[in-house]
Each structure stands twice: as C-alpha cells, then as structure tokens.
XYZ file of C-alpha atoms in Angstrom:
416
model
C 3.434 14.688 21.026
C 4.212 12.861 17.805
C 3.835 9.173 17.872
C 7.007 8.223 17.193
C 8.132 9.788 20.600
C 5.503 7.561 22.643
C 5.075 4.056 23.884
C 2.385 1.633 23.913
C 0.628 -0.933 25.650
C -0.827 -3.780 23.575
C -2.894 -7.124 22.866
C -1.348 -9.626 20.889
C -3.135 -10.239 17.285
C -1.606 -10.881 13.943
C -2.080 -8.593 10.749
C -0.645 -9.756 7.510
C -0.736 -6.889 4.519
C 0.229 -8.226 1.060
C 0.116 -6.316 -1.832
C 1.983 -5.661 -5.375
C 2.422 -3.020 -7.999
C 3.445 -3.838 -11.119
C 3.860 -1.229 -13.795
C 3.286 -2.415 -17.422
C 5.608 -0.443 -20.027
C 4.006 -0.745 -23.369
C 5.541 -0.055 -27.015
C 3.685 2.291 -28.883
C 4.126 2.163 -32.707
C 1.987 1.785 -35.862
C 2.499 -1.798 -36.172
C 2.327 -4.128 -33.210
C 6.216 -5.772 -32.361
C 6.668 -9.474 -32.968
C 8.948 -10.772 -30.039
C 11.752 -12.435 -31.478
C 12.259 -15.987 -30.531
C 15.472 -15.787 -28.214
C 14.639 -18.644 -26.071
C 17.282 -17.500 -23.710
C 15.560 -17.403 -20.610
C 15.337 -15.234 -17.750
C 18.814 -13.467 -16.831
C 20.039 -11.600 -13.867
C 21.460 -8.363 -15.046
C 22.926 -7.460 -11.651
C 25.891 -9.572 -12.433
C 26.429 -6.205 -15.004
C 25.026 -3.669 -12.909
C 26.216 -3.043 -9.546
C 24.452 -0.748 -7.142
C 26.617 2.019 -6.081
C 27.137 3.917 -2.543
C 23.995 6.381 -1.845
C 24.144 8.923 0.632
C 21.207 8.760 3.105
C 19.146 11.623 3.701
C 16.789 12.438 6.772
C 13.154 11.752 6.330
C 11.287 15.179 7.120
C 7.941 16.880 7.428
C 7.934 17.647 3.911
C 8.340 14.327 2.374
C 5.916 13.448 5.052
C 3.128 15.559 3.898
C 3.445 14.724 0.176
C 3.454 10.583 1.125
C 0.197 11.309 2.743
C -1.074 13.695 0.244
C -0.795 10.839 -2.199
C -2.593 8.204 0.131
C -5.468 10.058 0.455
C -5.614 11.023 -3.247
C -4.884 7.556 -4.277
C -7.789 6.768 -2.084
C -10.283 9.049 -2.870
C -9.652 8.451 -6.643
C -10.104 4.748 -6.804
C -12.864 4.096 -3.573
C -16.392 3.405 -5.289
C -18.733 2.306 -2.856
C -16.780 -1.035 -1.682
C -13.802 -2.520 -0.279
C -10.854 -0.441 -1.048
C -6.982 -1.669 0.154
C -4.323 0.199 -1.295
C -0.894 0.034 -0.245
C -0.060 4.296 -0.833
C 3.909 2.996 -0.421
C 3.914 0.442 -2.636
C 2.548 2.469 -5.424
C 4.539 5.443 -4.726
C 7.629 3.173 -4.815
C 6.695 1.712 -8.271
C 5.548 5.537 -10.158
C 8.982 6.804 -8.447
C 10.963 4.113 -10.484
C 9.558 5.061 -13.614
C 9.602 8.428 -12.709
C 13.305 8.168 -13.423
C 12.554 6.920 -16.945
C 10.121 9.472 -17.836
C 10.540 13.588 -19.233
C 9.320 16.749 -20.007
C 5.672 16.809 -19.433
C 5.249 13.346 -18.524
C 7.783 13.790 -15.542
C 6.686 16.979 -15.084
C 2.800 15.301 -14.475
C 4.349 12.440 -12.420
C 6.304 14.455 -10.106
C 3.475 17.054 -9.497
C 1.187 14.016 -8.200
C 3.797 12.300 -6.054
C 4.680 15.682 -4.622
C 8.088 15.990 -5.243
C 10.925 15.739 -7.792
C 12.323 12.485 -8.939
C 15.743 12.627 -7.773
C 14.098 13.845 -3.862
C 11.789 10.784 -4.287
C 14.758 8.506 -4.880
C 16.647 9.808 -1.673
C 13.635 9.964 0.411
C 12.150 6.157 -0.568
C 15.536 4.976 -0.359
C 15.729 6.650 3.706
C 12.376 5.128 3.986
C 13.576 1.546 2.500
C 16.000 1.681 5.504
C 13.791 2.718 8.546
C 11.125 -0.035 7.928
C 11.496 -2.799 10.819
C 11.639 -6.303 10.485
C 7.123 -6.022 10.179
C 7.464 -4.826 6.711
C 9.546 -6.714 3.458
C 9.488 -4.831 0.288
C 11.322 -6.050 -2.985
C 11.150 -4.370 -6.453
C 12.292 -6.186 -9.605
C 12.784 -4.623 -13.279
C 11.972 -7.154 -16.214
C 12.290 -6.218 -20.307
C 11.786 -8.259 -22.975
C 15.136 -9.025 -25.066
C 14.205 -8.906 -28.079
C 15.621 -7.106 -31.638
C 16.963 -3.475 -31.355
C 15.260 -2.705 -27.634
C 17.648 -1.596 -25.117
C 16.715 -0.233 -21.927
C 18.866 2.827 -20.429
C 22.015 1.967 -18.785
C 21.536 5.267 -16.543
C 17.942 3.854 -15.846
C 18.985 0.659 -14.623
C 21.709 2.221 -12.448
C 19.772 4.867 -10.546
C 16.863 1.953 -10.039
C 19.784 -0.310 -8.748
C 21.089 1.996 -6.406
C 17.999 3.609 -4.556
C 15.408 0.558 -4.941
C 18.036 -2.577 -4.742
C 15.966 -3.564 -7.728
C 16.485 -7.061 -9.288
C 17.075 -6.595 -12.878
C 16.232 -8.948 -15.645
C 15.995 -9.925 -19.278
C 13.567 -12.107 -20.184
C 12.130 -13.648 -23.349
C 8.339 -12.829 -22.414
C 7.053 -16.084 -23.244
C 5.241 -18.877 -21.426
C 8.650 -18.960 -18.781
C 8.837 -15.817 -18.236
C 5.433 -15.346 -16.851
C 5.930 -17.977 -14.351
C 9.541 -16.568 -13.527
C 7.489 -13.137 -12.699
C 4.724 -14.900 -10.276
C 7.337 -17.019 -9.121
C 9.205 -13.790 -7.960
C 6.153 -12.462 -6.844
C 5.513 -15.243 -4.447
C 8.869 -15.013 -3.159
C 8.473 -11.497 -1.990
C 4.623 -11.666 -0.768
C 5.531 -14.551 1.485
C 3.256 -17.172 -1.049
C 0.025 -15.097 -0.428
C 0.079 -14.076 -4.476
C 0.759 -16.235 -6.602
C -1.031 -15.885 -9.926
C -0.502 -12.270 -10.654
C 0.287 -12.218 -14.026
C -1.847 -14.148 -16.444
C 0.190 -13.461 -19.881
C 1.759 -10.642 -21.321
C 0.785 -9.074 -24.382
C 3.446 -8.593 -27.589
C 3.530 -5.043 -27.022
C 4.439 -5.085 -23.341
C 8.849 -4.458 -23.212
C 9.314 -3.792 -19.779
C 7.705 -4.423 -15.922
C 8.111 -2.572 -12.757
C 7.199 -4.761 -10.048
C 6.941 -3.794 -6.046
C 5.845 -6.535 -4.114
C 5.239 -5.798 -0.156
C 3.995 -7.809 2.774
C 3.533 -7.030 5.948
C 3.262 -9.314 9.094
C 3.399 -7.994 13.073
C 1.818 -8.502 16.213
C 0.598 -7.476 19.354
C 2.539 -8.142 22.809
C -0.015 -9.959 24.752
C -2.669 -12.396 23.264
C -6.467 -11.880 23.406
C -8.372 -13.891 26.469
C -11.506 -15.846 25.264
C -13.405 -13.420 26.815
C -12.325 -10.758 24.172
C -13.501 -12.727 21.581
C -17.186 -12.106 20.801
C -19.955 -12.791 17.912
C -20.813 -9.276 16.860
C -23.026 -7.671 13.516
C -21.402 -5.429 10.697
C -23.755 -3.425 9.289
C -22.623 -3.192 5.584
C -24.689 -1.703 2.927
C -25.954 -4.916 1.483
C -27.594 -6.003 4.703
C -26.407 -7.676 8.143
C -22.907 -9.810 8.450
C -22.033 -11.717 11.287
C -18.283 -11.139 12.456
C -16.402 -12.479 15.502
C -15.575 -9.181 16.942
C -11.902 -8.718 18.865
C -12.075 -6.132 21.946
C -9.787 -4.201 23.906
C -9.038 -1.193 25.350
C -6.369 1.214 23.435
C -4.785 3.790 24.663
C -5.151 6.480 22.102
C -8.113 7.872 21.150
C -8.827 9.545 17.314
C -11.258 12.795 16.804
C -11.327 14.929 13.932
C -14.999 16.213 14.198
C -15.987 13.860 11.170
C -15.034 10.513 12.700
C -13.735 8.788 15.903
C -11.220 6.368 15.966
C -8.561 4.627 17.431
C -4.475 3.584 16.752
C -4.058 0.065 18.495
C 0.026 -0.107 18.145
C 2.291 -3.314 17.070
C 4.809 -5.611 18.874
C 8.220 -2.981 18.227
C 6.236 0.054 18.488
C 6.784 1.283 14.985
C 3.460 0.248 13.463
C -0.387 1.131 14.148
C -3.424 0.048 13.304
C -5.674 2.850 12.720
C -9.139 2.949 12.228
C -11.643 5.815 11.544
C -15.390 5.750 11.929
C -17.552 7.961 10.208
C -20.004 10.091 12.912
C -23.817 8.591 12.000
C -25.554 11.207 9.238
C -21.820 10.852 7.476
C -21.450 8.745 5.059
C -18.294 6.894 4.314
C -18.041 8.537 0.939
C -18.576 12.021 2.345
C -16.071 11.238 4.966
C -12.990 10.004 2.300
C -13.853 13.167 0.110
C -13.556 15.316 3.326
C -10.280 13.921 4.067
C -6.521 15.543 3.214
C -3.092 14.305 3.710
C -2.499 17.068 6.415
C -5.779 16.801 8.317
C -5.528 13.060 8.904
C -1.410 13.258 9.604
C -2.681 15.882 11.974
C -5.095 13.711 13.655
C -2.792 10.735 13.859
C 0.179 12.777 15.368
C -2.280 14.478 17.750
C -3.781 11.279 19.246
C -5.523 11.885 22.594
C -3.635 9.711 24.999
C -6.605 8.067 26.725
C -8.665 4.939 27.302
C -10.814 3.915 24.922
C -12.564 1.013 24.322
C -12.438 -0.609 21.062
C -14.750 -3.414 18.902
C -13.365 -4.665 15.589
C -14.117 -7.326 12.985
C -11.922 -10.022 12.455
C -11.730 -10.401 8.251
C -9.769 -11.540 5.659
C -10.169 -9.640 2.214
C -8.245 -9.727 -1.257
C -8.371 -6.866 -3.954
C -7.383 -5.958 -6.704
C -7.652 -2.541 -8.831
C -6.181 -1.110 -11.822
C -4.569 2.240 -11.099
C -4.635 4.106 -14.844
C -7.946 6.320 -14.026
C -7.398 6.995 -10.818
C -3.382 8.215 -11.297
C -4.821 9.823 -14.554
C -7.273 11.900 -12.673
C -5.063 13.182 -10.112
C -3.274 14.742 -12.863
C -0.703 12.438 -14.662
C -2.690 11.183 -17.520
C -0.069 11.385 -20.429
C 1.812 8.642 -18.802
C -0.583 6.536 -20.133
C -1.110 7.705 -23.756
C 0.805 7.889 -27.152
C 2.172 11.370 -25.995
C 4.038 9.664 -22.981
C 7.860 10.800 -22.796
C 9.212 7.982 -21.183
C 12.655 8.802 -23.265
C 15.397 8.228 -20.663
C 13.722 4.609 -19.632
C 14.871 2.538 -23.608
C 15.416 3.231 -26.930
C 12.074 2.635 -27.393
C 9.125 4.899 -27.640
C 6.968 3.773 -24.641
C 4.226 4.414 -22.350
C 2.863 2.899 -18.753
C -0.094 0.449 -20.326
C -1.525 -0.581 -17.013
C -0.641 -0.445 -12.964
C -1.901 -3.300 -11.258
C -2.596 -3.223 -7.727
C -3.264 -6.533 -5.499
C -3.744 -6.934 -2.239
C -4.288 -9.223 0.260
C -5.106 -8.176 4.474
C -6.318 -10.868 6.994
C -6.771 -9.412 10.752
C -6.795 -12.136 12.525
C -6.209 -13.410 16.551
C -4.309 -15.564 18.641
C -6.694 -19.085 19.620
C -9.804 -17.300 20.660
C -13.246 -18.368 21.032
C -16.176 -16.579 20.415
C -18.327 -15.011 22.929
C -21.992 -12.682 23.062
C -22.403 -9.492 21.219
C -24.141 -8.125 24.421
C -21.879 -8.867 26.841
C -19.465 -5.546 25.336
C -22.238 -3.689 25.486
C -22.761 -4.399 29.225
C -19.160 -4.318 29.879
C -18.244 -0.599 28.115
C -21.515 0.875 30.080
C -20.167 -1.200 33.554
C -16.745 0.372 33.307
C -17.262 3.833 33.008
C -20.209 6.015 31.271
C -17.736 8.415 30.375
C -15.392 6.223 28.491
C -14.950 6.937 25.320
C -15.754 3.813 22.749
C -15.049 2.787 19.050
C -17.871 0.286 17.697
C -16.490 -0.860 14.148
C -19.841 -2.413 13.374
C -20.459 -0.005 10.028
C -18.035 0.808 6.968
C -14.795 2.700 8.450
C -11.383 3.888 6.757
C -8.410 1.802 8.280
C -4.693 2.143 8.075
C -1.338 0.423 8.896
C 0.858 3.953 9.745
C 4.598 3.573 10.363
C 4.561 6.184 13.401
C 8.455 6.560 13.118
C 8.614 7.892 9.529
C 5.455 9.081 9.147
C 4.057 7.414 6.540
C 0.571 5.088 5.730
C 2.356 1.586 4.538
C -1.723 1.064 4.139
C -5.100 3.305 3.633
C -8.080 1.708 2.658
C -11.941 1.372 3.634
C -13.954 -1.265 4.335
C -17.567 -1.035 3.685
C -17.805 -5.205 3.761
C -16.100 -8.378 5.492
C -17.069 -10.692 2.342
C-alpha cells in the first residue's frame, strides 16, 4: 500500500527545515568585466514579464524515480564522514531553472543527472510546486547585474516566470544589492538565514536563488514522561541528547537498516529515519543505497508498532555543490566549455551552487527524564516489539508521501 493511500496516528513535535540554493552564473572572458556604475537599484522585472497559463500535468512513477535517483546521488556525492542536510528539491528546483538556459552538451549533462528533459522537469516541478501543503514554502528569485551590453534571454525569463513564479530582478551588484538578496532570502526562509551572501564578485551576472522552509507538526504533544536524557554515540566520542519517544506505526526494513516514518499533522509529510544494522557502517550503508530501493522501502512500510528513540538537535550546514554535481556527470556546467547560450548574451558558466541549511527537531514543553527507564519500558511492553534506538549516526528524511518525493535526505553522524 503506498503511503499516500494510508493514515496515521501521531505525537505532536515541531520540525523546521530551512535551506537555500543559489546558483552563481559567472562571465567567462579573457579580461575580467568592470560593472558599470548604474546606481539604479534593485528593479522588479515582473512588471515586464508576466507569467503565462501552464497546463498541469500528473506527477507519476517516473518523475518519481528520477527525484529520488537524484537525492540519493546528491547524497552520496557530497556525505564525507559528518553531518550532511541537503534539501534534494531545492537543488533540483534551482539546476532545472538553469537547465532552461543551458545547450548542447551542457544540457545534455544536466538533464542526464536530473533524470529527465528540461521542458518534463518544468511541468513536473511546476505539478509538484502545486501539491506541497501549507508545511512547505518555496520561493525562487532570478537576479542579473545591469550593466553595459548584458542582456539576459527574454525566452529565459518567461519559461522561469511561468513554471517557477520566479521573482525577477535587475540589480546593480553593489553593496545594495547584496543586502536586497539576503533580505529576500530572509523573507522566504522565515528569518532563519540571513547572511547568505557575503559579496559578489565582478564576474558574477546573474543568481538563481531557491529558498525553502519547512515547518509542521505532530497531532498530539509529547507527555513529560516521553522526554528522556539519552547518549548518541557519534564518532568523536559520547553526546548527551534529550531523547523524544513514541511508538510509530510503521516500521522500515531493507536488510541494511531499520527504521521508522513518524507522519505530520495533515498527513502529507514523514519523518523518516534509517539506522544502519551494527557491523554497517554509515558510509557503507549511503553507498549501498539507490533511489528505487529506498522509494521501495518507504512505499512498502510494514504497518506495525514500533517503538521509537530519537535525539532532539538543532544543526546548520552548509556545502558547495560544484564537485559533487560535477561527479555525477555534469561537470562542463562549471567550466569555460559551458553552453549556457539561451540564458544572456553573454558567454557564461554556473561558478558556484551554494547550499544552506538549517533543521531543528524539537518538542512541545517537555522535561527530561532517565535513559533507563525506555529501556525498561520497550522490554515491559512486549519482547517481540520491534524498536528503533537512534543513539548512533542514521540517514533521515522529510518525504512528501503524496507526491513521492524527499523535500529532505541527509545523515547525521553528530548533534553538535
């Protein structure tokens, strides 16, 4: 039975994701540009380009697969032994805008990693867009610098306008303009990031910016008694956590790792969480993993009781993308041989991709309790019950059970 067809019983507990993507666009030329001193500001192109009527498509198996494809690439290429929190959508989003800028080989690369072609990207992130709940917010905005001869593609400001509702903008690049982009930023993460940008460089003419956050809850709240002072065994030695525990309703195997999905107030959202059997290392387990055997795994959760012991954290990160997209096969996106023709007039290629993040788990007015007392209480209740300890590094997730898709995939080997 596929998740989206079931529904849930749950303990109240707050989750808020943050994260951006911003794509750097980057003249290449023998001489490095001198902006030209406009001092016009920031303007809002939208006034001149007006999204237009899209047809919406339905979301299938296929567009399913390649999404998760991706998040498990994405995650496998850029985990290195510590806390890793990606948000798979909001870097698919971003490469799909300037997927419709790029050609030839370039596209070619780009559409081969994101599993599909640009214009079925467009129709399927703009279905997506539209099936997300009130839990999840995502904004993307288009900035270039106006300055001189550049002018960006009318066609690529259209199609960017109609299947991302991207805010558009022209912008001097200066001093203003930086705090105009973290002020945006901040808008559309809710205030959690704020200084994003630090300056931008006199070779950078354009940014794609997605900017996500991500805020739901469970149904009921957690008793005192559910809140405990537990040990997470990370590899630099002993932590002390206050540890939240319940009992879920769907239980995870895959033969690697056990897990859980502990679902959100509206039923479209679920934590997931996957712990590595012992002798498996967390490393072996993410290099194990594909896009169809964990869908398959999710989608065939074992509808049973299970209990469930999880840290309470709150963790920031932030990664640039360039090697990891480059090694899972689009690496002339970022070099002098990018064909990024149908974005400007302009010979350009992606600099950097910046990826931030922000994730606190947190609970309801709780108070902490003994690590023993679970202990006592999972072996009082049943023998045969099956349990989920997340005292050791695990793979976690924030899945959108209705469309199929990870909104997050990420591991964490540490709660400082």
């Amino acid at each position: 039975m596929k998740l989206k067809e079931m529904f849930f019983m749950k303990f109240k507990k707050w989750i808020s994701f943050v994260l951006l993507s911003a794509m750097c666009l980057q003249l290449f030329a023998c001489a490095e540009a001198e902006p030209t001193e406009s001092k016009l500001g920031t303007v809002d192109l939208l006034t001149n380009v007006k999204p237009a009527p899209v047809q919406q498509v339905s979301i299938t198996d296929r567009h399913s697969l390649a999404s998760a494809n991706f998040a498990v690439s994405l995650l496998q290429n850029t985990y290195e032994g510590e806390n890793c929190i990606l948000s798979p959508y909001s870097v698919y989003t971003a490469l799909a805008m300037t997927a419709n800028g790029a050609d030839t080989t370039t596209l070619a690369q780009m559409e081969d990693v994101l599993g599909m072609s640009a214009a079925e990207m467009n129709v399927y992130l703009f279905a997506l867009a539209r099936g997300t709940g009130d839990e999840l917010h995502s904004a993307n905005s288009i900035w270039f610098r106006q300055e001189g001869s550049f002018e960006p593609n009318p066609d690529f400001l259209q199609i960017n306008a109609d299947y991302y509702d991207s805010d558009l903008f022209a912008a001097d690049f200066d001093a203003q303009t930086v705090k105009d982009i973290n002020d945006w930023i901040s808008k559309n993460t809710a205030g959690r990031i704020n200084e994003a940008l630090e300056s931008i460089d006199a070779t950078t003419m354009m940014y794609l910016i997605n900017a996500l956050s991500f805020d739901a809850a469970w149904q009921e709240e957690y008793e005192d008694s559910q809140i405990i002072d537990g040990i997470f065994h990370s590899a630099s030695g002993e932590e002390f956590a206050e540890m939240l525990c319940s009992e879920e309703n769907y239980y995870l195997d895959d033969g690697s790792a056990i897990g859980f999905m502990k679902p959100y107030k509206g039923e479209q959202y679920s934590f997931v969480a996957m712990l590595p059997n012992e002798g498996i290392s967390l490393q072996e387990y993410i290099s194990s993993l594909s896009g169809h055997s964990l869908l398959n795994t999710i989608q065939n959760a074992s509808e049973q009781s299970v209990l469930v012991t999880m840290p309470k954290y709150e963790l920031d990160y932030s990664s640039e993308l360039n090697d990891a997209l480059s090694a899972m096969g689009m690496p002339e996106a970022f070099t002098d041989n990018a064909d990024l023709s149908r974005t400007s007039n302009f010979d350009l290629k992606i600099s950097y991709i910046l990826h931030k993040t922000y994730l606190k788990v947190d609970e309801h007015g709780t108070q902490a309790g003994a690590a023993t007392i679970v202990a006592e209480d999972c072996k009082g209740i049943d023998l045969l019950q099956k349990t989920v300890l997340l005292d050791r590094p695990f793979v976690m997730g924030i899945y959108d059970n209705v469309n199929d898709c990870f909104v997050f995939l990420g591991a964490i080997e540490s709660l400082e």
